[in-house]
mmCIF file with all atom_site columns, C-alpha atoms in Angstrom:
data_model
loop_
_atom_site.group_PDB
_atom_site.id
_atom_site.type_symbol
_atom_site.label_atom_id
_atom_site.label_alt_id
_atom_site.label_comp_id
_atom_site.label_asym_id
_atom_site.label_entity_id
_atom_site.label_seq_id
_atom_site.pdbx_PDB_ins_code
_atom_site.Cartn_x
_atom_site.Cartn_y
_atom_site.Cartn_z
_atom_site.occupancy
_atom_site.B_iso_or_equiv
_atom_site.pdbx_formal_charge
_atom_site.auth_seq_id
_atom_site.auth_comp_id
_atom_site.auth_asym_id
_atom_site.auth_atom_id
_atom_site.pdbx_PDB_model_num
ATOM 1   C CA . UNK L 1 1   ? -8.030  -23.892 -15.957 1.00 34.00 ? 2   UNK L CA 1
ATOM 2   C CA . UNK L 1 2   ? -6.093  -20.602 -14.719 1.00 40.00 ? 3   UNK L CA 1
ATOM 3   C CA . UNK L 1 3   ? -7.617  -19.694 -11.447 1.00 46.00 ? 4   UNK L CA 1
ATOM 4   C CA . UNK L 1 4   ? -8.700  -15.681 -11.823 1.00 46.00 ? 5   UNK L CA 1
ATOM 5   C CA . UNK L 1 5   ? -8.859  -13.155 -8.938  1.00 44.00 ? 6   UNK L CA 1
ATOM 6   C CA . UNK L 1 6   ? -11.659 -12.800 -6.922  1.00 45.00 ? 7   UNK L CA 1
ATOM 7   C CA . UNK L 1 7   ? -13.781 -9.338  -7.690  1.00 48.00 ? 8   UNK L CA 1
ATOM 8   C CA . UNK L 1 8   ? -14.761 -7.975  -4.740  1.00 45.00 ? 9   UNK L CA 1
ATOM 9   C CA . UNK L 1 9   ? -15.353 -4.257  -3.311  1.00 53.00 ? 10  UNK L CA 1
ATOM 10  C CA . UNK L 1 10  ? -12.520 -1.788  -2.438  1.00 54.00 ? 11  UNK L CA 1
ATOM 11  C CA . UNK L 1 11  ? -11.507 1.103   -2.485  1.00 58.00 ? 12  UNK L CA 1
ATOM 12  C CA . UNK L 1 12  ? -8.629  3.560   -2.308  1.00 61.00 ? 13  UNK L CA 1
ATOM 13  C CA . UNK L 1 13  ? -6.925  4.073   0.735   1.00 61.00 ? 14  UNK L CA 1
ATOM 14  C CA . UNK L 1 14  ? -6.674  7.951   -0.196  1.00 61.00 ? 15  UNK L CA 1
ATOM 15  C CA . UNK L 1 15  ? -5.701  9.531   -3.254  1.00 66.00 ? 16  UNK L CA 1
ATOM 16  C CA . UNK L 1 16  ? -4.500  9.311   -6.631  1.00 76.00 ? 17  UNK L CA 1
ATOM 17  C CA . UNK L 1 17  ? -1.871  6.990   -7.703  1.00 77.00 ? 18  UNK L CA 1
ATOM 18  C CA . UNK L 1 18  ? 1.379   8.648   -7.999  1.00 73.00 ? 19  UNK L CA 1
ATOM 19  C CA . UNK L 1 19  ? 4.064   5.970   -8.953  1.00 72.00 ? 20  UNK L CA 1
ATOM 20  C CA . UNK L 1 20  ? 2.866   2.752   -10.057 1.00 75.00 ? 21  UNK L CA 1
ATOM 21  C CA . UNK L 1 21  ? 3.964   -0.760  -9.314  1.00 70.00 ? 22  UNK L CA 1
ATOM 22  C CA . UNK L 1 22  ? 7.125   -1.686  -11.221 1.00 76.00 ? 23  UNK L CA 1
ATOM 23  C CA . UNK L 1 23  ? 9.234   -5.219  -11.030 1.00 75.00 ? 24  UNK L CA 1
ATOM 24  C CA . UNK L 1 24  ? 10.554  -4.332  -14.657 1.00 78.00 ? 25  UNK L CA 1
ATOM 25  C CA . UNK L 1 25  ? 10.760  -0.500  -15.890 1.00 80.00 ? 26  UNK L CA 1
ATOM 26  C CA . UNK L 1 26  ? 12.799  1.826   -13.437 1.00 77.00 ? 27  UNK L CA 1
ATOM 27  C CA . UNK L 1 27  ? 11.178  4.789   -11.634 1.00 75.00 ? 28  UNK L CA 1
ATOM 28  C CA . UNK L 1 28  ? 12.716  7.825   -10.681 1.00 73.00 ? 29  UNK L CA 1
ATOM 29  C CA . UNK L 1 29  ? 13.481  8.330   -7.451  1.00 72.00 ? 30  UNK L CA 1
ATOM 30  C CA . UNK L 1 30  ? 14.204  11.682  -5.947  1.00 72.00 ? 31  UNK L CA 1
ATOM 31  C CA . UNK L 1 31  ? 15.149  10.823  -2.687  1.00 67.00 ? 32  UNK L CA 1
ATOM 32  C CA . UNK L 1 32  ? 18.365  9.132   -4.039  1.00 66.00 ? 33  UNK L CA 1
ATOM 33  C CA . UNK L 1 33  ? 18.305  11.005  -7.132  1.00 74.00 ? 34  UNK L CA 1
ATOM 34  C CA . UNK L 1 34  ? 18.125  7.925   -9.217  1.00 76.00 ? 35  UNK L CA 1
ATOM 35  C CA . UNK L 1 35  ? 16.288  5.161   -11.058 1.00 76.00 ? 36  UNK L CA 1
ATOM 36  C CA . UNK L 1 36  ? 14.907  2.326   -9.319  1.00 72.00 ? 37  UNK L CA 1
ATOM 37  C CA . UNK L 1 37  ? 12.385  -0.496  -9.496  1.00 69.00 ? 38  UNK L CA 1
ATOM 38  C CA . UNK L 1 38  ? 9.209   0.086   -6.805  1.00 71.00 ? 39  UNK L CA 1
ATOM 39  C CA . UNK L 1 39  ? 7.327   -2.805  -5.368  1.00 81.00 ? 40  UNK L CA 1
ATOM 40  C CA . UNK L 1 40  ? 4.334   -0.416  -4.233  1.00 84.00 ? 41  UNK L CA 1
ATOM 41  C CA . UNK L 1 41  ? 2.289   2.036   -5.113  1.00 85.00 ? 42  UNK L CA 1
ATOM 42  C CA . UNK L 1 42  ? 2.357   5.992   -3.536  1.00 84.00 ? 43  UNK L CA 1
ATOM 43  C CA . UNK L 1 43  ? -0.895  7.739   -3.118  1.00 85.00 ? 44  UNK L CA 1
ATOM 44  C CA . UNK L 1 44  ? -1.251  11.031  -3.396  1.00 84.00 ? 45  UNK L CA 1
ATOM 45  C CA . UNK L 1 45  ? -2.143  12.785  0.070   1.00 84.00 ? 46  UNK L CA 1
ATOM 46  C CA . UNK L 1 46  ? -1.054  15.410  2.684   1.00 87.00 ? 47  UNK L CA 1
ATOM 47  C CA . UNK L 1 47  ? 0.791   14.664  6.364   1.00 87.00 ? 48  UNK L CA 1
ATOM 48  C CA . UNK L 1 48  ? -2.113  14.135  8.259   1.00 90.00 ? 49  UNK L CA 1
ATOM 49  C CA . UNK L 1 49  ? -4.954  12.922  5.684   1.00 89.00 ? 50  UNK L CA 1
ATOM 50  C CA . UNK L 1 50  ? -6.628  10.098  7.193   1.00 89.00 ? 51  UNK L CA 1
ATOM 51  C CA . UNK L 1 51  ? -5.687  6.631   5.170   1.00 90.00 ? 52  UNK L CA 1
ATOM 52  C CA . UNK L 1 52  ? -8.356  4.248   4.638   1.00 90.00 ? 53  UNK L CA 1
ATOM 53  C CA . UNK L 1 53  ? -8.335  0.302   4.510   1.00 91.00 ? 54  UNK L CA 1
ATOM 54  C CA . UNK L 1 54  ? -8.785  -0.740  0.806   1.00 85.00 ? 55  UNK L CA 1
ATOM 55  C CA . UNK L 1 55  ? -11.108 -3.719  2.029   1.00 87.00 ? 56  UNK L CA 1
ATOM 56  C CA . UNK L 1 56  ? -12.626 -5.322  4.610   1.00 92.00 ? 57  UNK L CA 1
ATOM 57  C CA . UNK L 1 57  ? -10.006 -7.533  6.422   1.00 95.00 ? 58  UNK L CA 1
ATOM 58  C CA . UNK L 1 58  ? -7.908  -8.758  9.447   1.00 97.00 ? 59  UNK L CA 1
ATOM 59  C CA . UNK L 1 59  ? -4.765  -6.428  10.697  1.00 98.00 ? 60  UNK L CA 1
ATOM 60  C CA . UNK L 1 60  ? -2.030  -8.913  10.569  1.00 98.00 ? 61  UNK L CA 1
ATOM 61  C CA . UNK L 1 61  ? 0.977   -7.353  11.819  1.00 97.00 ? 62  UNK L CA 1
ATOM 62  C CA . UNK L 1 62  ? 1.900   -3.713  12.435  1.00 97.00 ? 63  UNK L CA 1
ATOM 63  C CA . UNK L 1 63  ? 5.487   -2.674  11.945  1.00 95.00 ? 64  UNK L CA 1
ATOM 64  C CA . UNK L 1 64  ? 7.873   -0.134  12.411  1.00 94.00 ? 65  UNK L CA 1
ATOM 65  C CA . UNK L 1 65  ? 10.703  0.323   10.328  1.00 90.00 ? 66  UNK L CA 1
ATOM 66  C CA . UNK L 1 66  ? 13.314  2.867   9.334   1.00 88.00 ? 67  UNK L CA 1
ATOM 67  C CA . UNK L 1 67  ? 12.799  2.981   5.924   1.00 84.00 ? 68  UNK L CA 1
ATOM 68  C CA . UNK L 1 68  ? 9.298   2.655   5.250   1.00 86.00 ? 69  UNK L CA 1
ATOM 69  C CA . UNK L 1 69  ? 7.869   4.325   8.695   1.00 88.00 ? 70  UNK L CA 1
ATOM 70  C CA . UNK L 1 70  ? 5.151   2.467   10.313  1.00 94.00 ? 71  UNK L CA 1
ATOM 71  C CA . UNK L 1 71  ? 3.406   -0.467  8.281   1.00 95.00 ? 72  UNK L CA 1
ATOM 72  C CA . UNK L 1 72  ? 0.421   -1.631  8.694   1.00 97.00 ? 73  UNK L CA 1
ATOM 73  C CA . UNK L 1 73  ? -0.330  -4.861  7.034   1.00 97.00 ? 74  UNK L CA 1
ATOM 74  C CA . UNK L 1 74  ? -4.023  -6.206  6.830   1.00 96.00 ? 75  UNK L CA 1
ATOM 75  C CA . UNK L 1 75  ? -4.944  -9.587  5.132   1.00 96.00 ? 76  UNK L CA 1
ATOM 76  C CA . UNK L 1 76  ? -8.025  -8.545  2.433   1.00 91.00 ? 77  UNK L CA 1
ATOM 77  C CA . UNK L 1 77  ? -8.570  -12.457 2.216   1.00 88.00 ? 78  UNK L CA 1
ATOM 78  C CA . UNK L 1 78  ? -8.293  -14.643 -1.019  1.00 86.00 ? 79  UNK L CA 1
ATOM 79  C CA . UNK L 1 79  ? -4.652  -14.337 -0.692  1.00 90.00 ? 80  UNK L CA 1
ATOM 80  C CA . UNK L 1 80  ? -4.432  -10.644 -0.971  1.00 90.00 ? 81  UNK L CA 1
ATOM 81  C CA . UNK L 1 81  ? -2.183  -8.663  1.612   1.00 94.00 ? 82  UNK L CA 1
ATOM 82  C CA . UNK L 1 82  ? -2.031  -5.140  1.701   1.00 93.00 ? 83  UNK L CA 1
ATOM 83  C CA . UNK L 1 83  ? 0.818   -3.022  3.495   1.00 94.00 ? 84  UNK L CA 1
ATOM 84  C CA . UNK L 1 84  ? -0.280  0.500   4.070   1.00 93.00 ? 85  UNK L CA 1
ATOM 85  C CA . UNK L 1 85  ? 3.391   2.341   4.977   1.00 91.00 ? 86  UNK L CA 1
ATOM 86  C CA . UNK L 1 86  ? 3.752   5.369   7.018   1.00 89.00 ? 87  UNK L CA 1
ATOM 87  C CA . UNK L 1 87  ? 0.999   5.432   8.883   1.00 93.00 ? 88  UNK L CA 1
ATOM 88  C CA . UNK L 1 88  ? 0.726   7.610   11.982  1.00 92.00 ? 89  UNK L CA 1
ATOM 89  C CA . UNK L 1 89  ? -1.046  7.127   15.100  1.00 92.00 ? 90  UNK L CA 1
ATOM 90  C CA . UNK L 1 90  ? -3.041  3.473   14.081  1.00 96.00 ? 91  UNK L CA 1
ATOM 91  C CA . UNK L 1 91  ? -6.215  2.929   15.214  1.00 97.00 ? 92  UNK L CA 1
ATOM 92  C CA . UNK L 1 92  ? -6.514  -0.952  15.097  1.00 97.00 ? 93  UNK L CA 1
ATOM 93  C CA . UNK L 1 93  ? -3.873  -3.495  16.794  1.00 97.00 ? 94  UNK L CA 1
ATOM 94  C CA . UNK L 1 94  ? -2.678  -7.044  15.326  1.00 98.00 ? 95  UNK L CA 1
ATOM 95  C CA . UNK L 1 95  ? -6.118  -9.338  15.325  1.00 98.00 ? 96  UNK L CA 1
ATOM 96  C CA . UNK L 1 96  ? -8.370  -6.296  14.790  1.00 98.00 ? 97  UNK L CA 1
ATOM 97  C CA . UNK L 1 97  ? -10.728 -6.788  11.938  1.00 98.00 ? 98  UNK L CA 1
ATOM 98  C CA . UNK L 1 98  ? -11.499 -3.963  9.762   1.00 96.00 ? 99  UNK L CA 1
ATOM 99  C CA . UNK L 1 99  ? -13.640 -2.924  7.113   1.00 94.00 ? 100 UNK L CA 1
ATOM 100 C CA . UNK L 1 100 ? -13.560 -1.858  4.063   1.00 90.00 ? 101 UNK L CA 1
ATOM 101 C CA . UNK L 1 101 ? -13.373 2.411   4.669   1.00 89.00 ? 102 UNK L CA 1
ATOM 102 C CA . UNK L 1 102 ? -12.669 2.156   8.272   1.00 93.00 ? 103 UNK L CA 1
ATOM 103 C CA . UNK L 1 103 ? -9.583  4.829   9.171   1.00 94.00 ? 104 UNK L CA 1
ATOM 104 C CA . UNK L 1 104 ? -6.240  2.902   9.983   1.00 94.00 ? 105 UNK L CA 1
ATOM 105 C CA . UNK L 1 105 ? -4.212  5.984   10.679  1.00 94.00 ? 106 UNK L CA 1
ATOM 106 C CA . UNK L 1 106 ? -3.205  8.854   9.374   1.00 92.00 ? 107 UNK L CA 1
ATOM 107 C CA . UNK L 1 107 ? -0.584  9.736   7.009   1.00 89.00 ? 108 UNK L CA 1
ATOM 108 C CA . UNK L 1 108 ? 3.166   10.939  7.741   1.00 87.00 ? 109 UNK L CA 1
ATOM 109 C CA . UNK L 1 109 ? 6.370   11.361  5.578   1.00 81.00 ? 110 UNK L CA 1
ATOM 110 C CA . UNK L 1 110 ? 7.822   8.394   4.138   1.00 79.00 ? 111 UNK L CA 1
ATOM 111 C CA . UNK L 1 111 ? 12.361  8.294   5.237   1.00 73.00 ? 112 UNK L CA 1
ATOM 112 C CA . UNK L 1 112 ? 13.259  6.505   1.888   1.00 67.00 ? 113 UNK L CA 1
ATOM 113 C CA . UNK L 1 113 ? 10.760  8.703   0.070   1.00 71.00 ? 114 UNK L CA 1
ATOM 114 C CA . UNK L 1 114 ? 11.078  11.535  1.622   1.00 66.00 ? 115 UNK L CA 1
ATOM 115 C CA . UNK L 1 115 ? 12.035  14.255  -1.245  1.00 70.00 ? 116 UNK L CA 1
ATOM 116 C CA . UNK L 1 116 ? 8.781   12.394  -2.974  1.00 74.00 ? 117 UNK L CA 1
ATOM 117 C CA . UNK L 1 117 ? 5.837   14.392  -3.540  1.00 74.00 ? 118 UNK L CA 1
ATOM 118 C CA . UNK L 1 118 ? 3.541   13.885  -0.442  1.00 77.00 ? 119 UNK L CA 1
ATOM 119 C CA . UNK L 1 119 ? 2.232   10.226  -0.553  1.00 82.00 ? 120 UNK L CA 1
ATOM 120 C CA . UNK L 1 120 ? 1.704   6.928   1.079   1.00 86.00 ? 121 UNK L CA 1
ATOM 121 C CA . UNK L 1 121 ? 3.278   3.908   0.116   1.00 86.00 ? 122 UNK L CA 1
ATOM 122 C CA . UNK L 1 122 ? 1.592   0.608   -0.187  1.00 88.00 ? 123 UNK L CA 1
ATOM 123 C CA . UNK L 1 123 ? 2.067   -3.038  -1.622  1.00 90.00 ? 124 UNK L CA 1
ATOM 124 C CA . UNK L 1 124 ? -0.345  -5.313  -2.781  1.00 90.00 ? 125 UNK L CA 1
ATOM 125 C CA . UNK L 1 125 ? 0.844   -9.039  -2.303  1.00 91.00 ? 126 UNK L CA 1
ATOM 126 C CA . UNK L 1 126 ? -0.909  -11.772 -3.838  1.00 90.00 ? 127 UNK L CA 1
ATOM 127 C CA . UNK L 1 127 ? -0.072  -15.035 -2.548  1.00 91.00 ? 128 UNK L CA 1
ATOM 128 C CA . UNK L 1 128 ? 3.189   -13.550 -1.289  1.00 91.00 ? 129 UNK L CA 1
ATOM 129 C CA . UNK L 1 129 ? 4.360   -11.797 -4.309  1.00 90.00 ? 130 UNK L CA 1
ATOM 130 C CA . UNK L 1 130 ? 3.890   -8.315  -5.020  1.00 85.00 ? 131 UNK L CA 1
ATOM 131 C CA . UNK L 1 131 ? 1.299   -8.012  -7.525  1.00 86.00 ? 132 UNK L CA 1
ATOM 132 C CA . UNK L 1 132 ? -0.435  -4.553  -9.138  1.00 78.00 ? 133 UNK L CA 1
ATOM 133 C CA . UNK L 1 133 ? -3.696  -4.034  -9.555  1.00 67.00 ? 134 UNK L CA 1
ATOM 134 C CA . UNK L 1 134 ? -4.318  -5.585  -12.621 1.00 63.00 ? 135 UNK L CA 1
ATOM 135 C CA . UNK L 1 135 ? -3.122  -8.981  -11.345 1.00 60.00 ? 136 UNK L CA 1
ATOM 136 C CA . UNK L 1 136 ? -6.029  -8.728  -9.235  1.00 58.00 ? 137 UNK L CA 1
ATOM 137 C CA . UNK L 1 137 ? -8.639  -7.695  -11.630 1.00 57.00 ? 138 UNK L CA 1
ATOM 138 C CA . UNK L 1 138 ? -9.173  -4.171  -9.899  1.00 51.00 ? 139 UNK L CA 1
ATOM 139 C CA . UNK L 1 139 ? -7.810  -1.492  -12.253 1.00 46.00 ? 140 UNK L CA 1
#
């Protein structure tokens, strides 16, 4: 037997979805004015809307980068990982546990997605591979 996804409550860390998951169609880009495959998801949402955790869960690692900002990545158990990316300001540290709703930080622009409509960026990993939502049974 296949073994399914958990269901289990969540919800979204802000807005709507702008750009969807992707591992096999190309999305535009307009930071580098060109098509490209995207591992993540960007919500919709202005510099300074708070960003919410999608479910309840344990902050794993918190990590600065030059492309993606500040990422905060919090283990939703069952194998799910979630990496919220340019977050501002967080409000938990690594070992924190936080639930599902709780403010992690606050959103600022994205450096590889800059020219992007205003948005967060976040991948869902499932047993280490980026999944979408459907691989988890939440769309």
């Amino acid at each position: 037997l296949a073994e399914t996804a958990p269901k289990f409550n969540f919800t979204m860390p802000t807005g709507e979805i702008l750009k969807k998951h992707s591992e096999k169609e190309l999305q535009y880009s307009a930071t580098y004015s060109d098509m490209r495959l995207h591992t993540g998801f960007d919500i919709a949402c202005k510099n300074g809307d708070t960003v919410n955790a999608f479910a309840d869960g344990t902050v794993l690692n918190i990590i600065e980068s030059s492309n993606l900002g500040t990422t905060v990545e919090i283990d939703h158990s069952f194998g799910i990982t979630v990496k919220y990316s340019s977050i501002k300001s967080p409000k938990f540290k690594v070992g924190d546990t936080v639930k599902m709703g709780d403010v992690i930080g606050t959103a600022t622009t994205i450096p590889s997605e800059c020219k992007d409509k205003s948005h967060i960026h976040i991948e869902i990993l499932k047993d280490g591979k980026y999944v979408d939502f459907s691989a988890l049974g939440l769309d």
